[in-house]
Short mmCIF file of C-alpha atoms and ligand atoms in Angstrom, two decimals:
data_model
loop_
_atom_site.label_atom_id
_atom_site.label_comp_id
_atom_site.label_asym_id
_atom_site.label_seq_id
_atom_site.Cartn_x
_atom_site.Cartn_y
_atom_site.Cartn_z
CA MET A 1 -187.03 -70.91 150.78
CA PHE A 2 -187.96 -74.46 149.93
CA SER A 3 -191.07 -75.79 151.36
CA TRP A 4 -192.52 -79.35 151.35
CA LYS A 5 -195.88 -77.46 151.72
CA TYR A 6 -195.74 -76.30 148.22
CA VAL A 7 -194.64 -79.79 146.90
CA VAL A 8 -197.81 -81.05 148.39
CA ASP A 9 -200.00 -78.13 147.18
CA TYR A 10 -198.86 -78.43 143.57
CA PHE A 11 -199.26 -82.04 143.43
CA PRO A 12 -202.83 -82.35 142.45
CA ASP A 13 -202.43 -79.74 139.54
CA ILE A 14 -199.29 -81.39 138.29
CA PHE A 15 -200.60 -84.98 138.56
CA ALA A 16 -203.64 -84.03 136.66
CA LYS A 17 -201.28 -83.76 133.65
CA PHE A 18 -200.38 -87.37 134.16
CA PRO A 19 -202.52 -88.82 131.50
CA VAL A 20 -200.64 -86.27 128.82
CA THR A 21 -197.43 -88.19 129.93
CA LEU A 22 -199.11 -91.63 129.50
CA GLU A 23 -200.22 -90.61 126.08
CA LEU A 24 -196.55 -89.45 125.37
CA VAL A 25 -195.28 -92.79 126.34
CA PHE A 26 -197.81 -95.19 125.01
CA VAL A 27 -198.44 -93.81 121.56
CA PRO A 28 -194.83 -93.40 120.37
CA PHE A 29 -193.94 -96.98 122.05
CA ILE A 30 -196.72 -98.91 120.22
CA ILE A 31 -196.08 -97.08 116.98
CA SER A 32 -192.24 -97.74 117.48
CA PHE A 33 -192.79 -101.38 118.26
CA LEU A 34 -194.67 -102.09 115.03
CA LEU A 35 -192.37 -99.76 113.01
CA GLY A 36 -189.18 -101.16 114.68
CA PHE A 37 -190.23 -104.73 114.17
CA ALA A 38 -190.99 -104.07 110.48
CA ILE A 39 -187.50 -102.39 110.06
CA ALA A 40 -185.88 -105.23 111.77
CA ILE A 41 -187.55 -107.78 109.32
CA ALA A 42 -186.96 -105.86 106.34
CA ARG A 43 -183.14 -105.51 107.34
CA LEU A 44 -182.87 -109.12 108.14
CA LYS A 45 -184.28 -110.09 104.63
CA LYS A 46 -181.75 -107.59 103.14
CA ILE A 47 -184.24 -106.13 100.60
CA PRO A 48 -181.99 -104.10 98.36
CA LEU A 49 -182.28 -100.30 98.44
CA LEU A 50 -184.47 -100.41 101.34
CA GLU A 51 -181.81 -101.97 103.56
CA GLN A 52 -179.55 -99.10 102.73
CA VAL A 53 -182.08 -96.59 103.43
CA LEU A 54 -182.90 -98.10 106.69
CA ALA A 55 -179.33 -98.51 107.66
CA VAL A 56 -178.94 -94.67 107.18
CA TYR A 57 -182.20 -93.90 109.08
CA VAL A 58 -181.08 -96.01 111.89
CA SER A 59 -177.60 -94.30 112.15
CA TYR A 60 -178.93 -90.98 111.73
CA VAL A 61 -181.25 -91.59 114.83
CA ARG A 62 -178.52 -93.09 116.85
CA CYS A 63 -176.00 -90.46 116.17
CA THR A 64 -178.20 -87.41 116.91
CA PRO A 65 -179.53 -86.30 120.37
CA VAL A 66 -183.16 -86.77 120.81
CA ILE A 67 -183.87 -83.15 121.68
CA THR A 68 -182.50 -81.99 118.19
CA GLN A 69 -184.59 -84.90 116.53
CA MET A 70 -187.61 -83.16 118.40
CA PHE A 71 -186.72 -79.62 117.08
CA VAL A 72 -186.13 -80.93 113.69
CA VAL A 73 -189.63 -82.55 113.68
CA TYR A 74 -191.22 -79.48 115.18
CA PHE A 75 -190.00 -76.91 112.93
CA GLY A 76 -189.42 -79.23 109.84
CA LEU A 77 -192.76 -81.10 109.59
CA PRO A 78 -194.90 -78.00 108.98
CA ILE A 79 -192.60 -76.99 106.25
CA LEU A 80 -192.75 -80.51 104.71
CA MET A 81 -196.45 -80.73 105.15
CA LYS A 82 -196.84 -77.40 103.40
CA GLN A 83 -195.48 -79.06 100.32
CA PHE A 84 -198.67 -81.27 100.37
CA GLY A 85 -200.84 -78.47 101.07
CA VAL A 86 -201.47 -79.32 104.70
CA ASN A 87 -201.14 -76.56 107.40
CA ALA A 88 -199.55 -78.19 110.20
CA TYR A 89 -198.60 -74.93 112.03
CA ASP A 90 -201.67 -75.14 114.29
CA TRP A 91 -201.43 -78.76 115.05
CA ASN A 92 -201.51 -80.02 118.69
CA PRO A 93 -197.87 -80.00 119.65
CA VAL A 94 -198.33 -83.40 121.12
CA ILE A 95 -198.36 -84.58 117.61
CA PHE A 96 -194.72 -83.50 117.00
CA VAL A 97 -193.67 -85.22 120.07
CA PHE A 98 -195.44 -88.46 118.88
CA VAL A 99 -193.49 -88.19 115.52
CA ALA A 100 -190.16 -87.36 116.87
CA TYR A 101 -190.27 -90.18 119.59
CA SER A 102 -191.65 -92.65 117.18
CA ILE A 103 -188.80 -92.02 114.88
CA ASN A 104 -186.39 -92.23 117.82
CA ILE A 105 -187.48 -95.24 119.46
CA SER A 106 -188.32 -97.21 116.30
CA ALA A 107 -184.67 -96.98 115.29
CA PHE A 108 -183.34 -98.26 118.67
CA LEU A 109 -186.02 -100.84 118.84
CA SER A 110 -185.26 -102.30 115.42
CA GLU A 111 -181.70 -102.81 116.47
CA THR A 112 -182.80 -104.69 119.56
CA ILE A 113 -185.22 -106.88 117.76
CA ARG A 114 -183.01 -107.44 114.89
CA SER A 115 -180.13 -108.73 117.29
CA SER A 116 -182.66 -110.71 119.37
CA ILE A 117 -183.86 -112.63 116.22
CA LEU A 118 -180.32 -113.28 115.36
CA ALA A 119 -179.72 -114.67 118.72
CA VAL A 120 -182.16 -117.50 118.31
CA PRO A 121 -180.30 -120.53 117.21
CA ALA A 122 -180.74 -120.80 113.43
CA GLY A 123 -181.30 -124.50 113.84
CA GLN A 124 -184.73 -124.02 114.92
CA MET A 125 -185.70 -122.25 111.74
CA GLU A 126 -184.45 -125.32 110.03
CA ALA A 127 -186.45 -127.68 112.43
CA GLY A 128 -189.51 -125.64 111.54
CA TYR A 129 -188.89 -126.19 107.83
CA ALA A 130 -188.15 -129.85 108.53
CA VAL A 131 -191.44 -130.22 110.25
CA GLY A 132 -193.21 -128.76 107.26
CA MET A 133 -193.88 -125.31 108.35
CA SER A 134 -193.21 -122.21 106.16
CA GLY A 135 -190.73 -119.72 107.06
CA PHE A 136 -193.57 -117.28 108.23
CA GLN A 137 -194.99 -119.86 110.50
CA THR A 138 -191.62 -120.70 112.14
CA MET A 139 -191.04 -117.11 112.63
CA ARG A 140 -194.38 -116.33 114.05
CA ASP A 141 -194.57 -119.51 116.34
CA ILE A 142 -190.98 -120.06 117.22
CA ILE A 143 -188.40 -117.51 116.51
CA VAL A 144 -190.37 -114.33 117.32
CA PRO A 145 -191.80 -115.61 120.62
CA GLN A 146 -187.96 -116.30 121.77
CA ALA A 147 -186.64 -113.08 120.13
CA LEU A 148 -189.15 -111.02 122.26
CA LYS A 149 -188.31 -113.00 125.36
CA ILE A 150 -184.69 -112.19 124.61
CA SER A 151 -185.25 -108.47 123.93
CA LEU A 152 -187.64 -107.98 127.05
CA PRO A 153 -185.17 -106.52 129.42
CA MET A 154 -183.94 -104.05 126.67
CA LEU A 155 -187.43 -103.18 125.80
CA GLY A 156 -188.14 -102.62 129.51
CA ASN A 157 -185.20 -100.11 129.71
CA MET A 158 -186.29 -98.36 126.40
CA PHE A 159 -189.85 -98.06 127.66
CA ILE A 160 -188.68 -96.54 131.04
CA GLY A 161 -186.14 -94.14 129.17
CA LEU A 162 -188.94 -93.04 126.90
CA PHE A 163 -191.12 -92.38 129.95
CA GLN A 164 -188.33 -90.23 131.42
CA ALA A 165 -187.75 -88.41 127.97
CA THR A 166 -191.43 -87.33 127.82
CA ALA A 167 -189.97 -84.63 130.28
CA LEU A 168 -188.40 -82.91 127.26
CA ALA A 169 -191.82 -82.35 125.71
CA TYR A 170 -192.46 -79.16 127.42
CA MET A 171 -189.79 -77.50 125.26
CA VAL A 172 -192.13 -77.71 122.24
CA ASN A 173 -195.03 -76.28 124.35
CA VAL A 174 -196.74 -79.60 125.42
CA ILE A 175 -198.32 -79.06 128.84
CA ASP A 176 -197.28 -82.31 130.50
CA MET A 177 -196.54 -82.75 134.07
CA VAL A 178 -193.13 -80.86 133.54
CA GLY A 179 -195.10 -78.14 131.49
CA LYS A 180 -197.35 -77.70 134.27
CA ALA A 181 -194.80 -77.63 136.85
CA ARG A 182 -192.93 -74.75 135.03
CA ASN A 183 -196.22 -72.69 134.49
CA ILE A 184 -197.04 -73.05 138.21
CA SER A 185 -193.47 -72.27 139.32
CA THR A 186 -193.08 -69.11 137.25
CA SER A 187 -196.68 -67.87 138.25
CA ARG A 188 -196.27 -68.45 142.03
CA GLY A 189 -192.58 -67.99 142.37
CA HIS A 190 -191.46 -71.28 143.74
CA LEU A 191 -189.45 -72.69 141.25
CA LEU A 192 -187.95 -75.75 142.89
CA GLU A 193 -190.93 -77.42 144.47
CA GLY A 194 -192.91 -78.04 141.04
CA TYR A 195 -189.85 -79.85 139.77
CA ILE A 196 -189.44 -81.88 142.88
CA CYS A 197 -193.11 -82.92 142.72
CA CYS A 198 -192.32 -84.14 139.12
CA ALA A 199 -189.19 -85.89 140.17
CA ILE A 200 -191.07 -87.80 142.82
CA VAL A 201 -193.82 -88.93 140.34
CA PHE A 202 -191.12 -90.04 137.77
CA ALA A 203 -189.11 -91.93 140.50
CA ILE A 204 -191.95 -93.82 141.77
CA ILE A 205 -193.32 -94.86 138.57
CA SER A 206 -189.94 -95.76 137.00
CA LEU A 207 -189.23 -97.99 139.97
CA ALA A 208 -192.70 -99.74 139.71
CA LEU A 209 -192.07 -100.22 135.93
CA GLU A 210 -188.65 -101.78 136.76
CA VAL A 211 -190.32 -104.22 139.17
CA ILE A 212 -193.20 -105.13 136.75
CA PHE A 213 -190.69 -105.73 133.88
CA LYS A 214 -188.38 -107.83 136.17
CA TYR A 215 -191.42 -109.97 137.20
CA VAL A 216 -192.71 -110.42 133.57
CA ASN A 217 -189.32 -111.28 132.43
CA LYS A 218 -189.14 -113.98 135.04
CA ARG A 219 -192.56 -115.38 134.33
CA LEU A 220 -191.81 -115.64 130.63
CA ALA A 221 -188.74 -117.98 130.92
CA PHE A 222 -189.31 -121.06 128.73
CA GLY A 223 -188.47 -123.54 131.60
CA HIS A 224 -185.62 -121.67 133.30
CA GLN A 225 -185.51 -120.54 136.84
CA ASN A 226 -188.90 -120.74 138.65
CA GLY A 227 -190.53 -122.36 135.56
CA TYR A 228 -188.28 -125.21 136.48
CA GLN A 229 -189.50 -125.36 139.93
CA ARG A 230 -192.98 -125.27 138.87
CA VAL A 231 -192.73 -128.17 136.62
CA ARG A 232 -190.88 -130.16 139.23
CA ARG A 233 -193.41 -129.39 141.85
CA ARG A 234 -196.43 -130.47 139.55
CA SER A 235 -194.54 -133.84 138.76
CA GLU A 236 -193.79 -134.54 142.34
CA SER A 237 -197.22 -134.28 143.60
CA MET B 1 -189.77 -145.24 99.24
CA ILE B 2 -187.11 -142.66 98.56
CA GLU B 3 -184.71 -142.42 95.87
CA ILE B 4 -181.92 -139.89 94.90
CA LYS B 5 -180.34 -140.10 91.45
CA ASN B 6 -176.97 -138.25 90.48
CA ILE B 7 -177.30 -135.59 93.03
CA LYS B 8 -174.52 -133.03 92.72
CA LYS B 9 -173.68 -130.40 95.12
CA SER B 10 -170.72 -127.88 95.48
CA PHE B 11 -169.87 -125.00 97.87
CA GLY B 12 -168.11 -122.55 95.73
CA LYS B 13 -165.32 -124.50 94.17
CA LEU B 14 -165.50 -127.43 96.56
CA SER B 15 -167.42 -130.16 95.07
CA VAL B 16 -169.12 -132.07 98.21
CA LEU B 17 -171.35 -134.43 96.35
CA THR B 18 -169.83 -135.48 93.04
CA ASP B 19 -172.50 -137.90 92.00
CA VAL B 20 -174.64 -139.81 94.56
CA SER B 21 -177.46 -142.11 93.89
CA LEU B 22 -179.07 -144.33 96.46
CA THR B 23 -182.53 -145.84 97.15
CA VAL B 24 -184.26 -146.68 100.32
CA GLN B 25 -187.12 -149.14 100.05
CA PRO B 26 -190.37 -148.79 102.10
CA HIS B 27 -189.87 -150.08 105.66
CA GLU B 28 -185.94 -150.23 105.01
CA VAL B 29 -183.32 -149.01 107.34
CA VAL B 30 -180.30 -147.65 105.38
CA VAL B 31 -177.19 -146.70 107.27
CA VAL B 32 -174.78 -144.33 105.68
CA LEU B 33 -171.19 -144.46 106.84
CA GLY B 34 -168.21 -142.27 105.90
CA PRO B 35 -165.28 -140.14 107.20
CA SER B 36 -165.81 -136.61 108.37
CA GLY B 37 -166.39 -134.34 105.45
CA SER B 38 -167.44 -136.87 103.11
CA GLY B 39 -170.68 -135.22 102.46
CA LYS B 40 -173.18 -137.18 104.44
CA THR B 41 -174.84 -134.11 106.22
CA THR B 42 -174.98 -132.13 103.07
CA MET B 43 -176.81 -135.17 101.20
CA LEU B 44 -179.41 -135.39 104.03
CA ARG B 45 -179.96 -131.70 104.00
CA CYS B 46 -180.35 -131.71 100.39
CA ILE B 47 -183.04 -134.43 100.47
CA ASN B 48 -184.91 -131.77 102.75
CA PHE B 49 -183.98 -128.62 100.94
CA LEU B 50 -182.02 -127.18 103.84
CA GLU B 51 -179.23 -127.21 101.24
CA ARG B 52 -180.11 -126.73 97.54
CA ALA B 53 -178.62 -129.36 95.47
CA ASP B 54 -177.14 -128.27 91.99
CA SER B 55 -178.50 -131.07 90.10
CA GLY B 56 -179.94 -134.50 90.26
CA LYS B 57 -183.48 -136.13 90.85
CA LEU B 58 -185.34 -137.03 94.00
CA THR B 59 -188.32 -139.31 94.40
CA VAL B 60 -190.30 -139.52 97.66
CA GLY B 61 -193.22 -141.70 97.66
CA ASP B 62 -195.23 -140.82 94.64
CA MET B 63 -193.43 -137.70 93.91
CA THR B 64 -190.41 -136.99 91.80
CA ILE B 65 -188.59 -133.66 91.29
CA ASP B 66 -185.66 -132.27 89.55
CA PHE B 67 -183.40 -130.40 91.55
CA THR B 68 -182.54 -127.81 88.61
CA LYS B 69 -186.24 -127.02 88.44
CA VAL B 70 -188.20 -127.52 91.60
CA SER B 71 -190.88 -124.95 92.64
CA LYS B 72 -191.53 -123.69 96.35
CA ARG B 73 -194.69 -125.61 96.37
CA GLU B 74 -192.86 -128.95 95.64
CA ILE B 75 -190.26 -128.19 98.20
CA HIS B 76 -193.08 -127.74 100.75
CA GLU B 77 -194.66 -131.08 99.91
CA ILE B 78 -191.39 -132.92 99.94
CA ARG B 79 -190.72 -131.58 103.36
CA LYS B 80 -194.03 -132.65 104.57
CA LYS B 81 -193.04 -136.30 103.40
CA VAL B 82 -189.72 -136.29 104.93
CA GLY B 83 -188.86 -136.14 108.68
CA PHE B 84 -185.53 -134.88 110.01
CA VAL B 85 -183.75 -135.73 113.28
CA PHE B 86 -180.90 -133.32 113.80
CA GLN B 87 -177.49 -134.11 115.48
CA ASN B 88 -178.14 -131.25 118.08
CA TYR B 89 -181.80 -131.83 118.35
CA ASN B 90 -182.92 -128.27 117.28
CA LEU B 91 -185.99 -128.37 119.49
CA PHE B 92 -188.23 -125.39 119.75
CA ALA B 93 -186.87 -123.93 123.00
CA ASN B 94 -190.28 -122.02 123.53
CA LYS B 95 -192.32 -125.22 123.58
CA THR B 96 -192.54 -128.05 125.92
CA ALA B 97 -191.95 -131.45 124.97
CA LEU B 98 -195.71 -132.21 124.15
CA GLN B 99 -195.91 -128.98 122.28
CA ASN B 100 -192.76 -129.52 120.28
CA VAL B 101 -194.42 -132.78 119.00
CA MET B 102 -197.89 -131.44 118.42
CA HIS B 103 -197.11 -128.12 116.84
CA GLY B 104 -196.64 -129.66 113.40
CA LEU B 105 -199.57 -131.78 113.62
CA VAL B 106 -201.82 -128.61 114.46
CA VAL B 107 -200.12 -126.22 112.12
CA VAL B 108 -199.02 -128.20 109.26
CA LYS B 109 -201.53 -131.18 109.17
CA LYS B 110 -204.30 -128.91 110.31
CA MET B 111 -205.35 -131.45 113.00
CA PRO B 112 -207.86 -130.60 115.73
CA LYS B 113 -205.95 -129.72 118.81
CA ALA B 114 -207.35 -132.81 120.96
CA GLU B 115 -206.40 -135.20 118.23
CA ALA B 116 -203.02 -133.79 117.93
CA ARG B 117 -202.33 -133.97 121.63
CA LYS B 118 -203.41 -137.59 121.81
CA LYS B 119 -201.07 -138.29 118.90
CA ALA B 120 -198.16 -136.41 120.48
CA GLU B 121 -198.94 -138.23 123.50
CA GLU B 122 -198.57 -141.57 121.85
CA ALA B 123 -195.41 -140.36 120.05
CA LEU B 124 -193.79 -139.48 123.47
CA ALA B 125 -194.71 -142.83 124.90
CA TRP B 126 -192.84 -144.46 122.01
CA VAL B 127 -189.70 -142.65 123.12
CA LYS B 128 -190.51 -143.43 126.72
CA LEU B 129 -190.98 -139.69 127.78
CA GLU B 130 -194.53 -140.14 128.93
CA ASP B 131 -193.72 -138.17 132.30
CA LYS B 132 -192.06 -135.23 130.64
CA HIS B 133 -194.60 -133.67 128.63
CA ASP B 134 -194.55 -130.38 130.29
CA TYR B 135 -190.80 -130.05 130.44
CA TYR B 136 -189.08 -127.40 128.29
CA PRO B 137 -186.02 -128.54 126.27
CA SER B 138 -183.78 -126.72 128.75
CA GLN B 139 -185.02 -128.89 131.52
CA LEU B 140 -184.14 -132.22 129.54
CA SER B 141 -180.86 -133.99 129.32
CA GLY B 142 -179.53 -134.41 125.79
CA GLY B 143 -180.72 -137.84 125.38
CA GLN B 144 -184.13 -136.84 126.38
CA GLN B 145 -184.05 -133.95 123.83
CA GLN B 146 -182.98 -136.20 121.17
CA ARG B 147 -185.89 -138.54 121.95
CA VAL B 148 -188.43 -135.64 121.80
CA GLY B 149 -186.82 -134.86 118.27
CA ILE B 150 -187.57 -138.32 117.26
CA ALA B 151 -191.12 -138.20 118.60
CA ARG B 152 -191.59 -134.99 116.74
CA ALA B 153 -190.49 -136.64 113.39
CA ILE B 154 -192.46 -139.76 113.79
CA ALA B 155 -195.76 -138.01 114.89
CA LEU B 156 -195.83 -136.40 111.45
CA GLU B 157 -195.92 -139.95 109.79
CA PRO B 158 -193.57 -139.07 107.04
CA GLU B 159 -192.63 -141.36 104.34
CA VAL B 160 -189.13 -141.56 105.52
CA ILE B 161 -187.08 -140.11 108.51
CA LEU B 162 -183.59 -138.79 107.96
CA PHE B 163 -181.22 -139.10 111.00
CA ASP B 164 -178.01 -137.06 110.99
CA GLU B 165 -175.62 -138.64 113.52
CA PRO B 166 -178.47 -138.44 116.15
CA THR B 167 -176.21 -139.69 118.91
CA SER B 168 -172.90 -137.98 118.31
CA ALA B 169 -173.69 -135.09 120.36
CA LEU B 170 -174.69 -137.26 123.42
CA ASP B 171 -172.71 -138.39 126.48
CA PRO B 172 -171.73 -141.98 126.20
CA GLU B 173 -174.02 -143.09 128.82
CA LEU B 174 -176.97 -141.42 126.90
CA ILE B 175 -176.12 -142.99 123.63
CA ASP B 176 -177.71 -146.38 124.28
CA GLU B 177 -180.99 -145.08 125.37
CA THR B 178 -181.24 -143.23 122.23
CA LEU B 179 -180.24 -146.11 120.05
CA GLU B 180 -182.79 -148.20 121.77
CA VAL B 181 -185.39 -145.80 120.80
CA MET B 182 -184.21 -145.83 117.27
CA LYS B 183 -184.40 -149.46 117.20
CA ASN B 184 -187.90 -149.48 118.20
CA VAL B 185 -188.60 -147.00 115.42
CA ALA B 186 -187.15 -149.17 112.95
CA LYS B 187 -189.11 -152.26 114.17
CA ARG B 188 -192.36 -150.40 113.66
CA GLY B 189 -191.52 -150.59 110.06
CA ILE B 190 -190.54 -146.77 109.64
CA THR B 191 -188.37 -146.05 106.68
CA MET B 192 -184.96 -144.67 107.96
CA LEU B 193 -182.05 -143.31 106.27
CA VAL B 194 -179.44 -143.00 109.04
CA VAL B 195 -175.92 -141.18 109.15
CA THR B 196 -174.06 -142.77 112.22
CA HIS B 197 -170.92 -144.16 113.31
CA GLU B 198 -172.48 -146.48 115.76
CA LEU B 199 -171.48 -149.58 114.06
CA SER B 200 -173.45 -151.87 116.36
CA PHE B 201 -176.72 -150.10 115.29
CA ALA B 202 -175.76 -150.70 111.70
CA GLN B 203 -174.89 -154.44 112.34
CA ASP B 204 -178.04 -155.12 114.29
CA ILE B 205 -180.83 -152.76 112.40
CA ALA B 206 -179.61 -151.90 108.98
CA ASP B 207 -180.92 -153.53 105.87
CA LYS B 208 -178.30 -151.72 103.84
CA VAL B 209 -175.11 -150.09 104.46
CA ILE B 210 -173.58 -147.52 102.27
CA PHE B 211 -170.06 -146.30 102.54
CA MET B 212 -169.50 -142.71 101.41
CA ASP B 213 -166.28 -140.99 100.76
CA GLY B 214 -165.28 -137.76 98.96
CA GLY B 215 -168.83 -137.18 97.71
CA VAL B 216 -169.36 -140.62 96.06
CA VAL B 217 -170.73 -143.89 97.13
CA VAL B 218 -167.83 -146.17 97.30
CA GLU B 219 -169.63 -149.33 98.45
CA GLU B 220 -172.87 -150.54 99.50
CA GLY B 221 -174.33 -153.80 100.80
CA THR B 222 -175.77 -155.81 103.56
CA PRO B 223 -174.19 -155.17 106.98
CA ASP B 224 -172.47 -158.44 106.70
CA GLU B 225 -170.98 -157.64 103.33
CA ILE B 226 -169.73 -154.46 104.36
CA PHE B 227 -168.31 -155.26 107.77
CA ASN B 228 -167.26 -158.70 107.30
CA HIS B 229 -166.37 -158.80 103.54
CA PRO B 230 -165.71 -155.23 102.28
CA LYS B 231 -164.45 -155.25 98.85
CA GLU B 232 -162.91 -151.65 98.66
CA GLU B 233 -159.74 -150.89 100.18
CA ARG B 234 -161.22 -147.50 101.47
CA THR B 235 -163.97 -149.31 103.12
CA LYS B 236 -161.56 -151.54 105.00
CA GLN B 237 -159.33 -148.67 106.15
CA PHE B 238 -162.24 -146.62 107.39
CA LEU B 239 -163.63 -149.58 109.36
CA ALA B 240 -160.32 -150.56 110.75
CA ARG B 241 -159.81 -146.74 112.02
CA ILE B 242 -163.33 -146.68 113.67
CA ILE B 243 -162.90 -149.97 115.39
CA ALA B 244 -159.50 -148.91 116.63
CA THR B 245 -160.81 -145.64 117.96
CA LYS B 246 -163.77 -147.51 119.72
CA THR B 247 -161.50 -150.01 121.25
CA LEU B 248 -159.09 -147.14 122.45
CA SER B 249 -161.95 -145.24 123.99
CA LYS B 250 -163.34 -148.23 125.71
CA LYS B 251 -159.73 -148.92 127.07
CA ILE B 252 -159.77 -145.27 128.54
CA GLU B 253 -163.17 -145.44 129.92
CA GLY B 254 -162.16 -148.49 131.99
N1 ATP C 1 -172.69 -124.38 104.13
C1 ATP C 1 -171.57 -124.81 103.82
N2 ATP C 1 -170.76 -123.70 103.03
C2 ATP C 1 -169.52 -124.27 102.59
N3 ATP C 1 -169.11 -125.56 102.67
C3 ATP C 1 -169.81 -126.41 103.40
C4 ATP C 1 -171.05 -125.99 104.03
N4 ATP C 1 -171.57 -127.19 104.59
C5 ATP C 1 -170.60 -128.18 104.51
N5 ATP C 1 -169.62 -127.73 103.69
C6 ATP C 1 -168.47 -128.48 103.46
O1 ATP C 1 -168.69 -129.63 102.72
C7 ATP C 1 -168.00 -130.70 103.01
C8 ATP C 1 -168.92 -131.92 103.53
O2 ATP C 1 -169.54 -131.50 104.66
P1 ATP C 1 -170.53 -132.46 105.38
O3 ATP C 1 -171.11 -131.67 106.63
O4 ATP C 1 -171.67 -132.89 104.53
O5 ATP C 1 -169.70 -133.66 105.83
P2 ATP C 1 -170.00 -134.93 106.73
O6 ATP C 1 -169.78 -136.15 105.91
O7 ATP C 1 -171.45 -134.78 107.44
O8 ATP C 1 -169.02 -134.73 108.00
P3 ATP C 1 -169.06 -135.28 109.49
O9 ATP C 1 -168.90 -136.61 109.72
O10 ATP C 1 -168.07 -134.35 110.06
O11 ATP C 1 -170.54 -134.60 109.98
C9 ATP C 1 -167.03 -130.28 104.24
O12 ATP C 1 -165.74 -130.02 103.63
C10 ATP C 1 -167.72 -129.08 104.71
O13 ATP C 1 -166.63 -128.07 105.09
MG1 MG C 2 -172.28 -134.55 109.19
#
């Protein structure tokens, strides 16, 4: 019999693992952001050979399920590391999730960032040169800020997607909220309640993230929407 | 002073600038006329290295370079001496009007922020936008955007400012305010090389008019010489056509 009482009972134990979930979100996302950015720039610069290698990397990631990628890393990385004389068999399983998700998200992120950079009108790059700025300075001050603004809704979606994808980490023996729920359920015999408890936490946080991203997206508009109102009000007063 | 000598440029097999030379003396305003596709934009873009000329020489102020062997450093130096006003403004969309004008001063000229701000405010006052400092490009009309573009160029005090059809993307009622601002810029003694179809601007302001066609300079002279006594048949035909279109559009407007 399903009982809300167990949901409430399990909550403290399950929520105690929330920091693990946070770690599984933030570490790969930050690595992916830096890596994805670098991949995007490298592909836009069309560096020979590297360009082809990265294209293969991106399409491999886009064409395989994340769960297979995770298992490939989980079982493959220790074998690879052994070639370098490193014993990865007793590493904390969290590390494999970091690696697998970083690979996955960086590929998607690189595509988003690349298309966002291309979406900024090319004339502004020329205007930067005309003003006397270097290509790097124009990218840094003019193009990239606009590209980030353009990609923000997509970045938000990916962040939320990653947050939810952390629920797969228990499959490689990471004890996050889901892993904990599974352990509790099997030891105490109430299978559903633990997962319901997780579902509630995921739903509330996903919704909160969505609201936050929407707000940030609006605030960052360069003069559109409410930005326009702000300026108008200031000049009227 | 700015001088280009025997500049040549092809895109693949298409020769766009066959052999163009021209000189703009300090404080002079030179207007370039010519039919569509005659290579006017390409010439301006070559001067600023937005396009790479195949050969020829370029002098800006005290610096002379050869297009066939120019270094990155020289390109950068030339760009600092040359301002550019684009047909479609190309303002930095993530910067306000004031920031658009200030940014080059801070980043390129390494001016302290307070000084750069003062300079940018002056430049915006020149183009009569003192009340629009905090507006983003998306909040400005085309004419206002173009005036910010002009302010951005003059604030950097280049040796010469290149204008590529600065009013041709504007609605008719916004053209005059922009031309007015350009006349003020000219009156301040700033050296200008202007591509435009606005004959009245050329007539009133230009020291010299150059007529280009098919990648060569067909004829050059004072506005009076070019408009009232053109020597070349191609010049006459071009002027007749422009005047005819102008009269026609005036009739349509009312
Ligand atoms: N990047 C490019 N690649 C190939 N061809 C080009 C390029 N830019 C310009 N051209 C060609 O060069 C020729 C001259 O173009 P340009 O833009 O310089 O003419 P223009 O005199 O400025 O014309 P308009 O009055 O229409 O602005 C045109 O035939 C154009 O198609
Ligand atoms: Mg043109």
